[in-house]
Structures are given as structure tokens and as C-alpha cells.
PDB file of C-alpha atoms in Angstrom:
ATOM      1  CA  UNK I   1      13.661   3.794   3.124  1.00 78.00           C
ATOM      2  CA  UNK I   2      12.160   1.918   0.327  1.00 92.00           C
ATOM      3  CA  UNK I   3       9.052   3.514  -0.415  1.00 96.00           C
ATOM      4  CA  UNK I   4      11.867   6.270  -1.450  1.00 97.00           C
ATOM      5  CA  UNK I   5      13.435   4.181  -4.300  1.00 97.00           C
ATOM      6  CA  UNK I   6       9.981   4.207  -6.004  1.00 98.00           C
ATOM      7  CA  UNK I   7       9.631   7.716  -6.449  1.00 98.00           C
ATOM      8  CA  UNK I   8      10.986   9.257  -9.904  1.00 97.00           C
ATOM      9  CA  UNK I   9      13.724  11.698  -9.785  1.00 97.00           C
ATOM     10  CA  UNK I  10      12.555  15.227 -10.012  1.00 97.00           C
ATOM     11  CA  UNK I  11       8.645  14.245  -9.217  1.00 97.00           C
ATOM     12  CA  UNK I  12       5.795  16.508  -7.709  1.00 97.00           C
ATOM     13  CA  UNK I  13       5.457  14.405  -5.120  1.00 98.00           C
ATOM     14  CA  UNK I  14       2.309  14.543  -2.073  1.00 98.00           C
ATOM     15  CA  UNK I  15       2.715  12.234   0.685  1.00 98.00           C
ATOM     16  CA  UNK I  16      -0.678  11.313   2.436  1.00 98.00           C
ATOM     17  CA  UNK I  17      -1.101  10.391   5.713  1.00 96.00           C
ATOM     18  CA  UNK I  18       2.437  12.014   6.597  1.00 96.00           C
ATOM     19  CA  UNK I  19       2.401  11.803  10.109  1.00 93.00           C
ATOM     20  CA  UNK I  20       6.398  12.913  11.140  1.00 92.00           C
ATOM     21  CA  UNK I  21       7.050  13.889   7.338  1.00 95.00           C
ATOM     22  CA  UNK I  22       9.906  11.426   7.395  1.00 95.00           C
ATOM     23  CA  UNK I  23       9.386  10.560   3.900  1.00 97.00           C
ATOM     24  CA  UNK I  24       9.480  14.020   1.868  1.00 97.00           C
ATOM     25  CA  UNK I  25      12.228  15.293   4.125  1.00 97.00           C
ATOM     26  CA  UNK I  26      14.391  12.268   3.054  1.00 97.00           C
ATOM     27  CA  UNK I  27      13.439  12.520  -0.087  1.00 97.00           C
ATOM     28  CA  UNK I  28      14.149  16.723  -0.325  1.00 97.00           C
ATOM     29  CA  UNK I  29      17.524  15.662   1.348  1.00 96.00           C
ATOM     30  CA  UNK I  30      18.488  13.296  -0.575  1.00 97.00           C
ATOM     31  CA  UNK I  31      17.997  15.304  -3.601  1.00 96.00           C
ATOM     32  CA  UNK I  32      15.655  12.662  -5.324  1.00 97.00           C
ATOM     33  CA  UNK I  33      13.059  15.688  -5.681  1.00 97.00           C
ATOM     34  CA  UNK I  34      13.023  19.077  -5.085  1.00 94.00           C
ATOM     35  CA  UNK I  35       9.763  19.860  -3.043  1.00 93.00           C
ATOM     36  CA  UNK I  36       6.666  18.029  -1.803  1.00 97.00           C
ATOM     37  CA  UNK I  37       3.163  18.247  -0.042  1.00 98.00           C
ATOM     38  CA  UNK I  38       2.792  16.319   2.972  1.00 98.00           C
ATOM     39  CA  UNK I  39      -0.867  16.103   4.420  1.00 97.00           C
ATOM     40  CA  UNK I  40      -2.045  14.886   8.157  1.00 96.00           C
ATOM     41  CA  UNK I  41      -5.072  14.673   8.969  1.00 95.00           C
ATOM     42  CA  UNK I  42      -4.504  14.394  12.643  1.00 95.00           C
ATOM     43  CA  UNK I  43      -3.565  17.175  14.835  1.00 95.00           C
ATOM     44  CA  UNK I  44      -0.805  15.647  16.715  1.00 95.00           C
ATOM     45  CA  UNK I  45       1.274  14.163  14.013  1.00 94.00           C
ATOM     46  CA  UNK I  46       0.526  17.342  11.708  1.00 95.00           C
ATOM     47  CA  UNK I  47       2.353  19.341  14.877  1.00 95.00           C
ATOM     48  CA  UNK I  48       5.113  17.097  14.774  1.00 95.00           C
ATOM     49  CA  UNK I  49       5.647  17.044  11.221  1.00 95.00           C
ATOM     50  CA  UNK I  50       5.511  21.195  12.043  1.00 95.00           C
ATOM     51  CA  UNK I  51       8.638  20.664  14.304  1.00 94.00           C
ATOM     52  CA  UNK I  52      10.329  18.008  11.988  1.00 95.00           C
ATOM     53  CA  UNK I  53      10.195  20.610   9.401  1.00 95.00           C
ATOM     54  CA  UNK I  54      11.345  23.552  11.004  1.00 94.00           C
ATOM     55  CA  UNK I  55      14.269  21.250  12.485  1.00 93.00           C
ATOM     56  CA  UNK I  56      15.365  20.270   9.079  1.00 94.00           C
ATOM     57  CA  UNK I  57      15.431  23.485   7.270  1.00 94.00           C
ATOM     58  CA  UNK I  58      12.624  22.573   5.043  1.00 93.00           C
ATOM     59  CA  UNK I  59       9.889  24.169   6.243  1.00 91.00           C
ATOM     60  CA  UNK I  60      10.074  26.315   3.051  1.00 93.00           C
ATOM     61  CA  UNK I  61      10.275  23.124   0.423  1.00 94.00           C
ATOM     62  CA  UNK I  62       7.442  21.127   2.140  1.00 97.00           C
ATOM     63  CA  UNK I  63       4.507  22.325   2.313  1.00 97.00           C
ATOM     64  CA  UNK I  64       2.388  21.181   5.382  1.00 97.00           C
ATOM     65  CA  UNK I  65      -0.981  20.893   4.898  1.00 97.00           C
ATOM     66  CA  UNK I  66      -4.099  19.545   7.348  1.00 96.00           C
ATOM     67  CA  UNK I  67      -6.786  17.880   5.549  1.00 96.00           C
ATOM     68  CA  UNK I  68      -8.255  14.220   4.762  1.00 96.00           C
ATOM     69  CA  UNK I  69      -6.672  12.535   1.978  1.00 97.00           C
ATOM     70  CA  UNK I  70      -6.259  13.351  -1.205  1.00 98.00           C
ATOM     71  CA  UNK I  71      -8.411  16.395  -0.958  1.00 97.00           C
ATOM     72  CA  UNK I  72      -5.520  18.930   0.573  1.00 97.00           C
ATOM     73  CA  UNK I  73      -4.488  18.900  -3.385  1.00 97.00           C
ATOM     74  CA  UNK I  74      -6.022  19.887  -7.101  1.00 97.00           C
ATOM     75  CA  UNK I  75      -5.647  18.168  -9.854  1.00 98.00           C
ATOM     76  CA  UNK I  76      -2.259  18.145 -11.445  1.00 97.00           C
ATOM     77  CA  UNK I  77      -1.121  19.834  -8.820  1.00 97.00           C
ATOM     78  CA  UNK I  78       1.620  16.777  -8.128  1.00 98.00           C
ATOM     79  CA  UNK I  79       2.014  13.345 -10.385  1.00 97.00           C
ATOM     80  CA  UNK I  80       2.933  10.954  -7.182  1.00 98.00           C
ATOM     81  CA  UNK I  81       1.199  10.333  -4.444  1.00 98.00           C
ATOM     82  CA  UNK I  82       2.200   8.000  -1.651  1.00 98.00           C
ATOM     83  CA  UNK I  83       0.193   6.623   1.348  1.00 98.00           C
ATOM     84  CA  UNK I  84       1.867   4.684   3.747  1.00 97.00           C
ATOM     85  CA  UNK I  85       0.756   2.974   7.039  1.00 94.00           C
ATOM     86  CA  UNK I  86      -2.791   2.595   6.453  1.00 96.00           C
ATOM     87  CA  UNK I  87      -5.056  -0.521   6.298  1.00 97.00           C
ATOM     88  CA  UNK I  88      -6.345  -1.471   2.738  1.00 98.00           C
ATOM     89  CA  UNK I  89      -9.653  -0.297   3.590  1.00 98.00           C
ATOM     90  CA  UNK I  90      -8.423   3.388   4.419  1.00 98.00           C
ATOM     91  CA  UNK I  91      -6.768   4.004   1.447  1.00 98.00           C
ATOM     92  CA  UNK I  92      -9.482   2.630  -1.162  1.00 98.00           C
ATOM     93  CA  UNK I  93     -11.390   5.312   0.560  1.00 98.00           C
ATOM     94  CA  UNK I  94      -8.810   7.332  -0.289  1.00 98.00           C
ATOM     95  CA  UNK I  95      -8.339   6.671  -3.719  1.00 98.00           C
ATOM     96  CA  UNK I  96     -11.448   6.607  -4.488  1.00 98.00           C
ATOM     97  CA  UNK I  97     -12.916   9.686  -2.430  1.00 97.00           C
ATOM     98  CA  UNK I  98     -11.213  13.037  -4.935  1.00 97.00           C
ATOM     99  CA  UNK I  99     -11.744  10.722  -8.436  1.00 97.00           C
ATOM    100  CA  UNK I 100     -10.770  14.078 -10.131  1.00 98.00           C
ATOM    101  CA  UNK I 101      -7.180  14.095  -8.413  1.00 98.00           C
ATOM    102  CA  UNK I 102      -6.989  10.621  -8.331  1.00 98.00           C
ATOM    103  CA  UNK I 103      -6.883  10.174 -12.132  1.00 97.00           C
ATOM    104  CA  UNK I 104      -4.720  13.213 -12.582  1.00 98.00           C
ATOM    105  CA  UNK I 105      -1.520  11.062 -10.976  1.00 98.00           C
ATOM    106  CA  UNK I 106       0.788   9.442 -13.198  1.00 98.00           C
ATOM    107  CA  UNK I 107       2.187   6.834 -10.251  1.00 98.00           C
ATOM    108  CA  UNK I 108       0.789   5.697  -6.806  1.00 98.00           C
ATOM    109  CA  UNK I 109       2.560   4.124  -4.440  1.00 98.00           C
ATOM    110  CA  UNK I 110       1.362   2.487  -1.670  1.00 98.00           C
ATOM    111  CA  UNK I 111       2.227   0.436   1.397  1.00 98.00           C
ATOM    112  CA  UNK I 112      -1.008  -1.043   2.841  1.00 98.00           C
ATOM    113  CA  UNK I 113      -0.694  -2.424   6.744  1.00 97.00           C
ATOM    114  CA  UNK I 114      -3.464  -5.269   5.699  1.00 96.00           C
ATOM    115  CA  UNK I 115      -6.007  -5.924   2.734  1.00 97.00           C
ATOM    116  CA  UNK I 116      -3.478  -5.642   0.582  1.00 98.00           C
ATOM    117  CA  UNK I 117      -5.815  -8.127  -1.964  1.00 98.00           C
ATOM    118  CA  UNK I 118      -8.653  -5.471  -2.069  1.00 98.00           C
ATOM    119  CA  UNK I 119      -5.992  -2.420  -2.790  1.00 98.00           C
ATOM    120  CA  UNK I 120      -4.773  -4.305  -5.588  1.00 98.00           C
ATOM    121  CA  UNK I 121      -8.424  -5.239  -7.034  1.00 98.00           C
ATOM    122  CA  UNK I 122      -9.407  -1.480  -6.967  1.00 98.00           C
ATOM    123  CA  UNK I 123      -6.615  -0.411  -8.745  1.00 98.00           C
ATOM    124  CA  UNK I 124      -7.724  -3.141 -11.754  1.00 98.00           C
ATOM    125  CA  UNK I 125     -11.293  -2.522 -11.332  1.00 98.00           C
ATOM    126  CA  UNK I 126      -9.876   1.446 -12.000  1.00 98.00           C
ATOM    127  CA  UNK I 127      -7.512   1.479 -14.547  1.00 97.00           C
ATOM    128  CA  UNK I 128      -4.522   1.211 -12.983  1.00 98.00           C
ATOM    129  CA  UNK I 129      -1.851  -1.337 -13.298  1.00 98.00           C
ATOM    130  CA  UNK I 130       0.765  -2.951 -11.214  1.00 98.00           C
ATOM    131  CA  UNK I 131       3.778  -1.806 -12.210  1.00 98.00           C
ATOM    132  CA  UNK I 132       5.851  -3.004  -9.729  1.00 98.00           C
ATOM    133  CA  UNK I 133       6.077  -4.563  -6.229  1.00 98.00           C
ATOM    134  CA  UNK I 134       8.405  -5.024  -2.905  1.00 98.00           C
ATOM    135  CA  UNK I 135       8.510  -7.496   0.153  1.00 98.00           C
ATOM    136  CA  UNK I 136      10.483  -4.995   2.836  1.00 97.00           C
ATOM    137  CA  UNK I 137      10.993  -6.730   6.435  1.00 96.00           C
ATOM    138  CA  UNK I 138      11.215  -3.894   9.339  1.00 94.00           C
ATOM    139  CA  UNK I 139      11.546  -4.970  12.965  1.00 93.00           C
ATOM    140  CA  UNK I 140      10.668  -8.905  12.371  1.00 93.00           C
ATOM    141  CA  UNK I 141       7.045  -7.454  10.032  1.00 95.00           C
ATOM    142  CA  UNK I 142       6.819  -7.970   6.311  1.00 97.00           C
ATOM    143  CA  UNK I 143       5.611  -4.698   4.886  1.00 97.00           C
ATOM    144  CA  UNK I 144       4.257  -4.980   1.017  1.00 98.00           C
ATOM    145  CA  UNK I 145       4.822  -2.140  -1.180  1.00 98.00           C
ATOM    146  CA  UNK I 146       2.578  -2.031  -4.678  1.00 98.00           C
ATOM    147  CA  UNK I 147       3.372   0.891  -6.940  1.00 98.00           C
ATOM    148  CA  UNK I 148       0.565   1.361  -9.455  1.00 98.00           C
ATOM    149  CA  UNK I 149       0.526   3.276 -12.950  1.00 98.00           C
ATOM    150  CA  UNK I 150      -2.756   4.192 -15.463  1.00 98.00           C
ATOM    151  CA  UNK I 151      -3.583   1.581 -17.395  1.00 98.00           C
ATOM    152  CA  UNK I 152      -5.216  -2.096 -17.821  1.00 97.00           C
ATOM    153  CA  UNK I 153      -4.127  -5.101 -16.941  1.00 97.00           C
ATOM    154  CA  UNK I 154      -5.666  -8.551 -16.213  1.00 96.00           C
ATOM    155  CA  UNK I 155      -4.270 -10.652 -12.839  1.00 96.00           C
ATOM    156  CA  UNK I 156      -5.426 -14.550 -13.996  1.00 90.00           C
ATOM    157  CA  UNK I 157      -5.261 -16.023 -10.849  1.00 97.00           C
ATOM    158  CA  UNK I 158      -7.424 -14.683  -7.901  1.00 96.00           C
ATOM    159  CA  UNK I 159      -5.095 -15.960  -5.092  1.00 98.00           C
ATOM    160  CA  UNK I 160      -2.083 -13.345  -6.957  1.00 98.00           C
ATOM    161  CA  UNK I 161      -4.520 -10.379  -5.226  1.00 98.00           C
ATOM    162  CA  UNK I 162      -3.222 -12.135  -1.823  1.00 98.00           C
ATOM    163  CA  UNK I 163      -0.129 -12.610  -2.981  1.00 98.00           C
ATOM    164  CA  UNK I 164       1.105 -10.220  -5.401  1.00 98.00           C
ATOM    165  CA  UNK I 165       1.461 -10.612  -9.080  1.00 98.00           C
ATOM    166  CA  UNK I 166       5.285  -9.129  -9.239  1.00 98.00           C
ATOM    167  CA  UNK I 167       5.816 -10.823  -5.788  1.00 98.00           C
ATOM    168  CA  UNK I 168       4.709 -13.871  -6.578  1.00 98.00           C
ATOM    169  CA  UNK I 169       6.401 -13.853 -10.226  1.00 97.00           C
ATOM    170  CA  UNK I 170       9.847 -11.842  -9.309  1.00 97.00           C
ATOM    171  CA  UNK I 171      10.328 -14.643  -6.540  1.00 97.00           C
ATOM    172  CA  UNK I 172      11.313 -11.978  -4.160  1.00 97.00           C
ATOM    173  CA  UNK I 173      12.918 -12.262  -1.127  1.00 95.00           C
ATOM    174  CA  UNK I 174      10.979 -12.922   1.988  1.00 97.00           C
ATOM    175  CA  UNK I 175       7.984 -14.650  -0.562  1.00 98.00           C
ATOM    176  CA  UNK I 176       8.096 -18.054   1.443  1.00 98.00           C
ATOM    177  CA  UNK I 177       7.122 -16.218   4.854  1.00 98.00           C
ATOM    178  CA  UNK I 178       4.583 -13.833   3.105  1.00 98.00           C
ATOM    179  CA  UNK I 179       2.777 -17.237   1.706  1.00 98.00           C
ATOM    180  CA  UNK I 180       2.793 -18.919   5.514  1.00 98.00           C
ATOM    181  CA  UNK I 181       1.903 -15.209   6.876  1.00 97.00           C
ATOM    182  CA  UNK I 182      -1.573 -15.389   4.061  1.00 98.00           C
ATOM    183  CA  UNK I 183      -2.373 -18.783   5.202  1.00 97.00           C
ATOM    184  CA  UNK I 184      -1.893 -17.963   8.752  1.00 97.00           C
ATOM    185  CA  UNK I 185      -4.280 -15.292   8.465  1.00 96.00           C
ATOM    186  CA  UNK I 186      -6.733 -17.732   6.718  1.00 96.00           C
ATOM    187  CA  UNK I 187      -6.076 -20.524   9.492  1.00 96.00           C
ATOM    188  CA  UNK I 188      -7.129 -17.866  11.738  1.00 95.00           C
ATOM    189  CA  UNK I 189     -10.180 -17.004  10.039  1.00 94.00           C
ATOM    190  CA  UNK I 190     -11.070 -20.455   9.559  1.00 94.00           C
ATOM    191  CA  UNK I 191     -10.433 -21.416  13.756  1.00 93.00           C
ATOM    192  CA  UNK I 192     -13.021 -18.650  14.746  1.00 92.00           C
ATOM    193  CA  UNK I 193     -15.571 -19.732  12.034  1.00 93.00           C
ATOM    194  CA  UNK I 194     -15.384 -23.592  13.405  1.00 90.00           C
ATOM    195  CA  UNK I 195     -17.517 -22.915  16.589  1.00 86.00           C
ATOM    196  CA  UNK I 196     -20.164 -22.161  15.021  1.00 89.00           C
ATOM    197  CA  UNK I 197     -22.266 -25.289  12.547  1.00 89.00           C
ATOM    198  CA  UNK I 198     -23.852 -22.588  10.178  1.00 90.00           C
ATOM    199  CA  UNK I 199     -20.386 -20.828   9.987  1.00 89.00           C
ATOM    200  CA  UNK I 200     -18.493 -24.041   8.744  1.00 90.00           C
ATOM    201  CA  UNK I 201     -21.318 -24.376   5.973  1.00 91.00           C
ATOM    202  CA  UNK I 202     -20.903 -21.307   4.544  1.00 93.00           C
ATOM    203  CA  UNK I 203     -19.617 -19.498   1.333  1.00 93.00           C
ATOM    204  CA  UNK I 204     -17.150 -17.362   3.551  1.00 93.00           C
ATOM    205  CA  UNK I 205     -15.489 -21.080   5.220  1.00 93.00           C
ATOM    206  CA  UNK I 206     -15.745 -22.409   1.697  1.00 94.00           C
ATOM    207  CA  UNK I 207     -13.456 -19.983   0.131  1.00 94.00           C
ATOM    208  CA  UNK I 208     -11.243 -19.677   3.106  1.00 95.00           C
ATOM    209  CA  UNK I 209     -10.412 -23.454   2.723  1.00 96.00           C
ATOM    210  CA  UNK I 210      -9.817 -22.988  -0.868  1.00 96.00           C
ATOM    211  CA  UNK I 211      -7.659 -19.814  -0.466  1.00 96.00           C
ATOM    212  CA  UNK I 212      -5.485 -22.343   1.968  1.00 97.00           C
ATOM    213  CA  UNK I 213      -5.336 -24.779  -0.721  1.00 97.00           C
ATOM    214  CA  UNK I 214      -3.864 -22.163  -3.123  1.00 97.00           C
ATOM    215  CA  UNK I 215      -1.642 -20.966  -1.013  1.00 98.00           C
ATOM    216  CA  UNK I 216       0.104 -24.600   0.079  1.00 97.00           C
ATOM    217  CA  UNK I 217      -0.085 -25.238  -4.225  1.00 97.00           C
ATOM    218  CA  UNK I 218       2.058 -21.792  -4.270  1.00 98.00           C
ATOM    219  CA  UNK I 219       4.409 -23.143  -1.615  1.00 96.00           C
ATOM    220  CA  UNK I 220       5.582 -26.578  -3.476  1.00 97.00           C
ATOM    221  CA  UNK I 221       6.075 -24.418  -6.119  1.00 95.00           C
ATOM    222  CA  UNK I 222       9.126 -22.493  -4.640  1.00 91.00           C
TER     223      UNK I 222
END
């Protein structure tokens, strides 16, 4: 599990979004922390996290709660957070919806399904900096993992949002087929835009051809 090697030893973590609690109980077994909050915000996967719990033994080191986001905590109450699973979209919201316990974290880590570009522009445009990064590939998918600290930092090229600035400058594993996934995407994008005249003549086509551009100038770099 590789969200799992991101979180410090001996951390107050709360994992959001929980669903089965697979993460905290493999982190409480594995001794990496003690204790954790996991939060659901749906009924069904908050009952099976319930049973997943009670199964394990840790119903008593877990703590279950049912709530949206990052409001089922207080401030200070735990210094990592993790959300897992969610579009881009979803977890801005998240981020940005409980400011107070939001800035209260030391480390966020975060594995965005798509949009991974706007996650990593809020965190900037927030004071938070990317302090590290992972390509992980599960069942033939490339899953991104950011993991963000307080602090500033400055990303100088607008296509590294896409891309990722550690990805793209650790060289990691798996970086070729992330690049062909992002233009892909763009292709696609692009081949629903070309029915229509005004569409093709836009700012949106405009930068989607550019973003292609950057992408192929990334690949003849490998």
C-alpha cells in the first residue's frame, strides 16, 4: 500500500473518505502509528468499515466517524490527513471547505482519481508545497500520489501541474505512460471540440493544442 509509506511513524493520522478503512487498519497493524480517525460520509461504506473494524480487533484504536470531509475533526486534533479515491474537484472542496483544520495539518497526502493539475495549483495558491510525489500502477491504472507540506514554493512551468514537478524531475517509473496518458486525455478533448467551427477557434482548443505540444517536448526529453 503506498499511500502507507508516506505517513510518518507515530502520526495522528485521519483518513477521509475511508470507505472499508483499509488504510488505518494497515497502518495500526503494521505498527507505523498507533491510532487513527477514519471518516465516511456514505452510509454503506461507513457500515462496512463498522464490520472491518470489529473483524480486526481495532474497533477500539480507530475511531469511526460519519461526516463530510474534513469537518468530523478539530483543529489539531491529528497532523495527517489522507484522501484517497476522489476526483481533483472533490477534494479541493475538501481542503478548502474546514480552512481552520486544514491549516492546522503538518502533511497531506493525497491520491486524486483525475484533475490532478488543479489539486496541485490549490495547494500553491495555499501555502502548501510539494514535498514529494509517486507514479503507483494497480490493475493496468496509473494512480498519482502528491504529498503536500506548509509552505511556498513556485512550479515554473505550467505543463509540471499535469505532470508533476517530483514526477517529472525524479524520472520515476511509469513517467513515459503518464505523459501519453495526459496527451491522450487532451487528444480526447481536442476530437470532441473539432465538430463544432466556434469550438476549434477558441481559447479552450488553443491551449489544448499547446498542452499537446508540451507534452510531446517532455517526451523527446526522456
Amino acid at each position: 500500500m503506498k499511500i502507507a509509506s508516506f505517513v510518518p511513524q507515530g502520526a495522528k493520522v485521519a483518513d477521509i473518505g475511508t470507505d472499508h478503512a483499509y488504510l488505518p487498519i494497515y497502518l495500526v497493524s503494521e505498527e507505523i502509528i498507533t491510532s487513527a480517525i477514519a471518516g465516511e460520509v456514505h452510509k454503506g461504506p461507513f457500515q462496512a468499515a463498522q464490520e472491518a473494524l470489529k473483524q480486526h480487533g481495532y474497533a477500539d484504536r480507530i475511531l469511526l466517524r460519519m461526516g463530510n470531509g474534513l469537518e468530523i475533526i478539530s483543529p489539531h486534533e491529528v497532523d495527517v490527513v489522507t484522501i484517497a479515491g476522489m476526483g481533483g474537484a472533490t477534494i479541493v472542496d475538501i481542503l478548502s471547505r474546514v480552512p481552520e483544520v486544514t491549516s492546522s495539518l503538518s502533511k497531506i497526502i493525497l491520491q486524486p482519481m483525475n484533475a490532478a493539475a488543479l489539486v496541485r495549483q490549490w495547494l500553491l495558491q495555499n501555502h502548501w508545497m510539494i514535498a514529494d510525489e509517486a507514479l503507483v500502477k494497480e490493475d493496468g491504472r496509473l494512480y498519482e500520489i502528491i504529498t503536500a507540506a506548509q509552505g511556498e514554493q513556485v512550479i515554473s512551468e505550467q505543463i509540471l501541474f499535469d505532470i508533476g514537478p517530483l514526477i517529472w524531475s525524479k524520472r520515476l517509473p511509469f513517467l513515459a505512460e503518464h505523459l501519453l496518458n495526459l496527451m491522450d486525455q487532451s487528444i480526447r478533448v481536442l476530437s470532441e471540440m473539432d465538430a463544432s467551427p466556434s469550438a476549434r477557434v477558441s481559447p479552450k482548443y488553443s491551449y489544448y493544442t499547446q498542452k499537446i505540444k508540451e507534452l510531446e517536448l517532455k517526451m523527446s526529453c526522456l
